[in-house]
């Protein structure tokens, strides 16, 4: 995964080490995560896959090492700068979808786009296009709790698409889905990557390993 480029969207880690409760999860990791690629973080339970994903997404800090986005150093940046990076670059897919179940599909996407400063007119267009791209164009007004698990994951993916991030971090995105819905999620992640995004995911799914461009085993 090494590259000599310093594109502003390349996420780079150097010497990343993480200690928790006296235990070392991983030590001296070097990673170069490039646009238009999908990287799968694999390993046994407890190996630190989700922890590494959180470090890459600035939700946690490494015990040592450095993280950069292009030439920009990310380690130790202020909360204000972190929030700006979330608005401009980062999006997340969580195992539980992180949706408000009593709200409509549209309301969930509206909240996400308002939080990153997208204007009202642009929000409407982005939401419509994103839902159509995942096959849920007719479900804008549906309450989330009425949707299947696969549909809820597609809403979460539509939220990512509407955000238009350069880096997508997904924690076990197919773990709770049947084979058909898992295949659909993989197709959408591939399209997001092909649209010049970095995609990093954790997985126990051996098929997902074959699907990814790079594997990082912890």
GROMACS .gro file of C-alpha atoms in nm, residues 6 10 13 25-26 54 80 86 92 115 151 170 174 193:
model
   14
    6UNK     CA    1   0.124   1.314  -0.170
   10UNK     CA    2  -0.411   1.017   0.062
   13UNK     CA    3  -0.007   0.659   0.893
   25UNK     CA    4  -0.292  -0.406   1.994
   26UNK     CA    5  -0.057  -0.315   1.707
   54UNK     CA    6  -1.131   0.487   1.501
   80UNK     CA    7  -1.232   2.294   1.559
   86UNK     CA    8  -1.541   1.581   0.927
   92UNK     CA    9  -1.867   0.686   0.874
  115UNK     CA   10  -2.443   1.927   1.035
  151UNK     CA   11  -3.277  -0.098   0.359
  170UNK     CA   12  -1.699   0.144   0.769
  174UNK     CA   13  -2.210  -0.635   0.600
  193UNK     CA   14  -1.439   0.434  -0.398
   0.00000   0.00000   0.00000
